[in-house]
Tab-separated table of C-alpha atoms in Angstrom:
chain	number	residue	atom	x	y	z
A	102	MET	CA	118.681	75.465	113.771
A	103	THR	CA	117.601	78.414	116.000
A	104	SER	CA	115.056	78.658	118.742
A	105	ILE	CA	111.671	80.210	117.609
A	106	LEU	CA	111.349	81.376	121.394
A	107	PRO	CA	113.731	83.053	123.477
A	108	PRO	CA	115.052	81.612	126.880
A	109	VAL	CA	112.023	81.220	128.974
A	110	THR	CA	113.457	83.137	132.400
A	111	PRO	CA	111.674	85.357	134.744
A	112	ALA	CA	113.028	88.370	132.647
A	113	LEU	CA	110.495	87.464	130.002
A	114	LEU	CA	107.668	87.894	131.868
A	115	PRO	CA	107.357	91.717	131.481
A	116	PHE	CA	107.256	90.826	127.554
A	117	GLY	CA	104.903	88.321	128.051
A	118	LEU	CA	102.471	90.651	130.053
A	119	LEU	CA	103.028	93.172	127.082
A	120	PHE	CA	102.407	90.928	124.795
A	121	GLY	CA	98.920	89.500	126.425
A	122	LEU	CA	97.793	93.210	126.901
A	123	MET	CA	98.447	93.902	123.512
A	124	LEU	CA	96.263	90.820	122.361
A	125	LEU	CA	93.526	91.942	124.494
A	126	GLY	CA	93.473	95.602	123.257
A	127	ASN	CA	93.494	94.367	119.573
A	128	SER	CA	90.721	91.686	120.434
A	129	TRP	CA	88.442	94.586	121.959
A	130	VAL	CA	89.227	96.673	118.875
A	131	LEU	CA	88.236	93.813	116.484
A	132	VAL	CA	85.006	93.058	118.236
A	133	ARG	CA	83.905	96.360	118.012
A	134	LEU	CA	84.676	97.251	114.645
A	135	LEU	CA	83.327	94.058	113.304
A	136	PRO	CA	80.490	93.410	115.172
A	137	ARG	CA	78.085	90.244	114.661
A	138	ARG	CA	74.857	92.205	115.219
A	139	GLY	CA	73.523	95.502	115.678
A	140	GLY	CA	74.680	96.749	112.201
A	141	ALA	CA	77.846	98.399	111.121
A	142	PRO	CA	79.797	100.334	113.887
A	143	THR	CA	79.557	103.816	114.540
A	144	LEU	CA	81.799	106.412	113.718
A	145	ALA	CA	82.426	107.207	117.363
A	146	THR	CA	83.491	103.606	117.863
A	147	ALA	CA	85.804	103.651	114.924
A	148	THR	CA	87.231	106.944	116.291
A	149	PHE	CA	87.968	105.864	119.625
A	150	ALA	CA	89.481	102.291	118.394
A	151	VAL	CA	91.550	104.082	115.656
A	152	GLY	CA	92.979	106.392	118.322
A	153	LEU	CA	93.853	103.455	120.771
A	154	LEU	CA	95.621	101.891	117.768
A	155	LEU	CA	97.876	105.209	117.059
A	156	MET	CA	98.321	105.356	120.898
A	157	ALA	CA	99.462	102.015	120.750
A	158	ALA	CA	102.080	102.733	117.601
A	159	GLY	CA	103.199	105.835	119.786
A	160	LEU	CA	103.789	103.659	122.726
A	161	TRP	CA	105.949	100.905	120.699
A	162	GLY	CA	107.756	103.542	119.091
A	163	ALA	CA	108.828	105.423	122.432
A	164	LEU	CA	109.898	101.980	123.874
A	165	ILE	CA	111.877	101.622	120.611
A	166	PHE	CA	113.469	104.929	121.367
A	167	ALA	CA	113.964	103.807	124.913
A	168	VAL	CA	115.992	100.645	124.035
A	169	VAL	CA	118.156	102.203	121.419
A	170	ASP	CA	118.881	105.582	123.262
A	171	PRO	CA	118.203	105.043	126.951
A	172	GLY	CA	118.123	108.514	128.520
A	173	ASP	CA	115.944	111.535	129.782
A	174	ALA	CA	114.411	112.093	126.374
A	175	SER	CA	113.276	108.240	125.809
A	176	THR	CA	111.900	108.266	129.318
A	177	VAL	CA	110.116	111.354	128.857
A	178	SER	CA	108.689	110.007	125.199
A	179	VAL	CA	107.475	106.977	127.174
A	180	PHE	CA	105.686	109.065	129.574
A	181	LEU	CA	104.110	110.897	126.866
A	182	ALA	CA	103.064	108.163	124.556
A	183	VAL	CA	101.208	106.342	128.065
A	184	ASN	CA	99.412	109.573	128.892
A	185	SER	CA	98.143	110.009	125.429
A	186	MET	CA	95.171	107.950	126.177
A	187	MET	CA	93.738	111.432	127.275
A	188	ALA	CA	94.207	112.752	124.046
A	189	VAL	CA	92.289	109.728	122.398
A	190	VAL	CA	89.261	110.245	125.058
A	191	GLY	CA	89.228	113.664	123.985
A	192	LEU	CA	89.070	112.909	120.353
A	193	TRP	CA	86.202	110.497	121.028
A	194	ALA	CA	84.384	113.129	123.133
A	195	LEU	CA	84.532	115.675	120.179
A	196	SER	CA	83.546	112.954	117.868
A	197	LEU	CA	80.353	112.521	119.927
A	198	PHE	CA	79.928	116.343	119.654
A	199	TRP	CA	79.921	116.323	116.018
A	200	GLY	CA	77.219	113.499	115.836
A	201	ALA	CA	79.738	110.303	115.107
A	202	GLU	CA	77.466	108.249	117.184
A	203	GLU	CA	74.536	108.686	114.622
A	204	ARG	CA	76.838	107.990	111.680
A	205	ARG	CA	78.185	104.262	110.789
A	206	LEU	CA	80.996	103.328	108.836
A	207	PRO	CA	80.513	102.189	105.283
A	208	THR	CA	80.321	98.492	105.024
A	209	LYS	CA	81.789	98.728	101.366
A	210	GLY	CA	85.093	99.723	99.648
A	211	TRP	CA	88.354	98.827	100.921
A	212	LEU	CA	89.576	102.224	102.671
A	213	TRP	CA	88.518	101.260	106.234
A	214	PRO	CA	89.445	97.421	105.810
A	215	LEU	CA	93.091	98.794	104.628
A	216	LEU	CA	93.196	101.376	107.660
A	217	LEU	CA	92.586	98.789	110.006
A	218	SER	CA	94.945	96.167	108.706
A	219	ILE	CA	97.901	98.727	108.610
A	220	LEU	CA	97.473	99.832	112.144
A	221	ILE	CA	96.854	96.017	113.425
A	222	VAL	CA	99.576	94.591	111.564
A	223	GLY	CA	101.901	97.816	112.329
A	224	ASN	CA	101.363	97.722	115.887
A	225	GLU	CA	102.547	93.975	115.802
A	226	VAL	CA	105.780	94.866	113.914
A	227	LEU	CA	106.686	97.741	115.839
A	228	MET	CA	106.030	95.164	119.068
A	229	GLY	CA	108.199	92.756	117.470
A	230	ALA	CA	111.041	95.340	116.745
A	231	ALA	CA	110.549	96.519	120.460
A	232	PHE	CA	111.089	93.155	122.037
A	233	THR	CA	113.930	91.764	119.789
A	234	LEU	CA	115.768	95.080	120.168
A	235	ALA	CA	115.447	94.413	123.937
A	236	LEU	CA	116.236	90.969	123.791
A	237	LEU	CA	118.890	90.567	121.256
A	238	GLY	CA	120.249	94.105	121.104
A	239	LEU	CA	120.692	96.624	118.244
A	240	PRO	CA	122.150	94.667	115.115
A	241	SER	CA	125.796	95.507	113.872
A	242	ALA	CA	126.083	98.733	111.850
A	243	SER	CA	128.995	97.450	109.894
A	244	GLY	CA	126.696	97.567	106.740
A	245	GLY	CA	125.469	101.037	107.289
A	246	ALA	CA	122.127	102.583	108.608
A	247	VAL	CA	120.008	101.169	106.122
A	248	ALA	CA	121.452	97.613	106.604
A	249	GLN	CA	120.859	98.121	110.245
A	250	VAL	CA	117.129	99.275	110.092
A	251	ALA	CA	116.608	96.346	107.314
A	252	SER	CA	118.165	94.029	109.911
A	253	VAL	CA	115.742	95.317	112.719
A	254	THR	CA	112.885	95.279	110.521
A	255	SER	CA	113.313	91.693	109.363
A	256	ARG	CA	113.993	90.423	112.730
A	257	ALA	CA	110.734	92.151	114.084
A	258	ILE	CA	108.693	90.287	111.362
A	259	VAL	CA	110.119	86.771	111.453
A	260	SER	CA	109.806	86.809	115.196
A	261	VAL	CA	107.420	84.662	116.958
A	262	TRP	CA	106.027	87.928	118.754
A	263	PHE	CA	104.831	89.350	115.133
A	264	PHE	CA	103.501	86.052	113.689
A	265	GLY	CA	102.030	84.814	117.128
A	266	ALA	CA	100.070	88.149	117.555
A	267	MET	CA	98.830	87.840	114.149
A	268	PHE	CA	97.924	83.974	114.351
A	269	ALA	CA	95.607	85.217	117.680
A	270	ASN	CA	94.275	88.139	115.698
A	271	MET	CA	93.146	86.429	112.513
A	272	LEU	CA	92.137	83.011	114.358
A	273	LEU	CA	89.850	85.584	116.438
A	274	VAL	CA	88.375	87.347	113.072
A	275	ALA	CA	87.865	83.444	111.514
A	276	LEU	CA	86.025	82.407	114.734
A	277	TRP	CA	84.248	85.657	115.102
A	278	LEU	CA	82.542	86.137	111.684
A	279	PRO	CA	79.297	84.927	111.401
A	280	VAL	CA	79.616	82.726	108.672
A	281	GLU	CA	78.807	79.060	107.649
A	282	ARG	CA	80.681	76.190	109.064
A	283	ALA	CA	82.588	75.066	105.888
A	284	ILE	CA	84.348	78.661	105.410
A	285	ARG	CA	85.795	78.460	108.965
A	286	ALA	CA	88.213	75.756	107.686
A	287	PRO	CA	89.973	78.174	105.094
A	288	LEU	CA	89.591	81.122	107.458
A	289	ALA	CA	91.525	79.013	109.693
A	290	GLY	CA	94.407	78.365	107.194
A	291	ILE	CA	94.845	81.944	107.217
A	292	ALA	CA	95.547	81.977	110.761
A	293	LEU	CA	97.809	79.074	110.453
A	294	SER	CA	99.590	80.744	107.799
A	295	ALA	CA	101.036	83.099	110.700
A	296	ALA	CA	101.365	80.040	112.988
A	297	VAL	CA	103.852	78.107	110.983
A	298	GLY	CA	105.886	81.567	109.656
A	299	PRO	CA	108.260	81.526	112.915
A	300	TRP	CA	109.663	78.221	111.661
A	301	VAL	CA	110.421	79.155	108.090
A	302	VAL	CA	113.623	80.745	109.718
A	303	SER	CA	114.315	78.933	112.707
A	304	ASP	CA	114.365	75.890	110.695
A	305	PRO	CA	113.536	75.982	107.085
A	306	LEU	CA	113.170	72.306	106.645
A	307	VAL	CA	110.562	72.143	109.015
A	308	GLY	CA	108.953	75.296	108.008
A	309	ALA	CA	108.849	74.377	104.384
A	310	ALA	CA	107.275	71.005	105.359
A	311	LEU	CA	104.604	72.943	107.516
A	312	MET	CA	104.098	75.283	104.599
A	313	GLY	CA	103.661	72.546	101.869
A	314	LEU	CA	101.303	70.705	104.411
A	315	LEU	CA	99.270	73.772	104.994
A	316	MET	CA	99.018	74.610	100.982
A	317	GLY	CA	98.228	70.823	100.347
A	318	GLY	CA	95.346	70.801	103.018
A	319	LEU	CA	93.793	73.987	101.592
A	320	LEU	CA	94.068	72.481	98.184
A	321	VAL	CA	92.167	69.257	99.301
A	322	VAL	CA	89.539	70.960	101.249
A	323	GLY	CA	88.756	73.285	98.054
A	324	LEU	CA	88.793	70.439	95.556
A	325	ARG	CA	86.656	68.042	97.678
A	326	ALA	CA	84.185	70.865	98.128
A	327	LEU	CA	84.247	71.776	94.301
A	328	ARG	CA	83.830	68.025	93.277
A	329	SER	CA	81.184	67.567	95.578
A	330	ARG	CA	79.331	70.564	94.311
A	331	THR	CA	78.743	71.877	97.708
A	332	ALA	CA	81.012	74.804	97.701
A	333	SER	CA	79.260	78.120	97.749
A	334	PRO	CA	80.960	81.183	95.878
A	335	ALA	CA	82.039	82.631	99.284
A	336	PHE	CA	83.707	79.294	100.390
A	337	VAL	CA	85.822	79.065	96.960
A	338	ARG	CA	86.919	82.843	97.553
A	339	SER	CA	87.957	82.180	101.030
A	340	VAL	CA	90.079	78.907	99.778
A	341	LEU	CA	91.687	81.384	97.268
A	342	VAL	CA	92.779	83.834	99.618
A	343	ALA	CA	94.275	81.281	102.137
A	344	TRP	CA	96.043	79.689	99.624
A	345	ILE	CA	97.613	82.469	97.749
A	346	GLY	CA	98.456	84.056	101.324
A	347	VAL	CA	100.619	80.894	102.363
A	348	ALA	CA	101.841	80.616	98.410
A	349	GLY	CA	103.269	84.051	98.957
A	350	MET	CA	104.862	83.204	101.855
A	351	GLY	CA	106.346	79.996	100.108
A	352	VAL	CA	107.735	82.208	97.300
A	353	GLY	CA	109.189	85.048	99.890
A	354	ALA	CA	111.040	81.902	101.563
A	355	LEU	CA	112.344	80.255	98.705
A	356	LEU	CA	113.682	83.936	97.190
A	357	ASP	CA	115.479	83.993	100.718
A	358	GLY	CA	117.011	80.878	100.094
A	359	ILE	CA	118.594	81.909	96.622
A	360	PRO	CA	122.124	83.058	97.133
A	361	SER	CA	122.141	86.916	95.900
A	362	GLY	CA	125.552	88.177	97.249
A	363	GLU	CA	125.521	90.695	99.949
A	364	ARG	CA	121.733	91.073	101.331
A	365	LEU	CA	120.904	93.905	103.469
A	366	ALA	CA	119.679	91.544	105.964
A	367	PRO	CA	119.107	87.936	106.782
A	368	GLY	CA	115.881	86.732	106.017
A	369	LEU	CA	114.536	90.141	104.488
A	370	PRO	CA	112.879	88.844	101.455
A	371	TYR	CA	110.736	86.241	103.376
A	372	ALA	CA	109.857	88.782	106.008
A	373	LEU	CA	108.739	91.356	103.310
A	374	ALA	CA	106.495	88.792	101.471
A	375	SER	CA	105.231	87.940	105.196
A	376	LEU	CA	104.591	91.280	105.750
A	377	LEU	CA	102.740	92.090	102.527
A	378	VAL	CA	100.557	88.519	102.925
A	379	MET	CA	99.635	89.461	106.668
A	380	ILE	CA	98.378	92.949	105.523
A	381	GLY	CA	96.668	91.529	102.333
A	382	GLU	CA	94.869	88.739	104.293
A	383	PHE	CA	93.827	91.129	107.000
A	384	VAL	CA	92.326	93.723	104.876
A	385	VAL	CA	89.996	90.790	102.948
A	386	LEU	CA	89.226	89.275	106.371
A	387	ALA	CA	87.999	92.925	108.030
A	388	ARG	CA	86.141	93.746	104.412
A	389	TRP	CA	84.355	90.548	104.980
A	390	GLY	CA	83.529	91.494	108.691
A	391	LEU	CA	82.372	95.147	107.563
A	392	ALA	CA	80.134	93.430	104.879
A	393	ALA	CA	78.644	91.253	107.322
A	394	SER	CA	77.815	93.684	109.919
A	395	GLY	CA	76.208	95.968	107.514
A	396	ALA	CA	73.890	93.079	106.070
A	397	ILE	CA	70.288	93.440	107.326
A	398	GLY	CA	68.289	90.474	107.735
A	399	ALA	CA	70.949	87.903	106.788
A	400	PRO	CA	71.176	85.322	109.345
A	401	THR	CA	74.500	84.081	107.925
A	402	PRO	CA	76.395	86.606	106.124
A	403	LEU	CA	78.991	85.032	103.406
A	404	GLN	CA	76.702	82.185	102.806
A	405	SER	CA	76.030	81.012	99.401
A	406	GLU	CA	73.949	83.128	97.120
A	407	SER	CA	71.600	80.395	96.250
A	408	SER	CA	70.529	80.792	100.029
A	409	GLY	CA	68.821	84.003	99.502
A	410	GLU	CA	69.164	87.548	97.786
A	411	SER	CA	70.199	89.038	101.414
A	412	ALA	CA	72.806	86.571	101.959
A	413	ALA	CA	74.088	87.378	98.633
A	414	SER	CA	74.262	91.004	99.205
A	415	ALA	CA	76.720	89.863	102.461
A	416	SER	CA	79.007	87.876	100.544
A	417	PRO	CA	82.392	89.503	100.499
């Protein structure tokens, strides 16, 4: 059994501060791009938010470069990444000039939710890579460059930094979306799938037990609602999304436990499965959020179709 947290020492303080700043930045982006009132976000707001996420990705990439190859070149890259904020402001100003403040994001379709999901999840992977490299060092290159990259990727995804950030992001969206009360339970289950993620690698038995409890709990919640005939179609969809996500991570953990000779990196099947699950679940949450923000006159988007035609149009 290995600890899911690095040793708590004063040296961990900078990592905690960066982690907190990342969560604050993501929270601002999510609240602005998935507003609870006032209609869908404007294209200008989306431009600034996407610019911030791209800037953050560049900063994490520069930090990874600085950890792997410290020197003048990496120092300059970090400096340029930090100062790229001016480019984001400039891009936002240009979007205002072209009337982006009068145009709104589409509330249907998958393009914007997919873009938001890739940027959010991608930043968390890069943060996990930067932190694990700084704390654990570069993996051995005995297996070749591909195996080394696979090991860095695996360690970044299964780290508490990645799963902790995804738990916070998805819990915020679950609490922020204007949904009926019953739907919040399966949405919280989606977030909990990230919370139990690090345990699967640090202690497989505990991780399997937590995954089983979460899957069983979601199944019981869904079956009880169906049996009482109080479940709305939106509720059923949210339970299915949560259950499929947890099941997908469970399959990844199962594949990781099957002996298969020489693997590129320990934990890689589970890491890749978890990455796909996090992206997929976040895409669905973002799509529901955009649909809810674009609903006009629907007081509780995502509620049962039987509550009115306007609410039905807001359901995911």
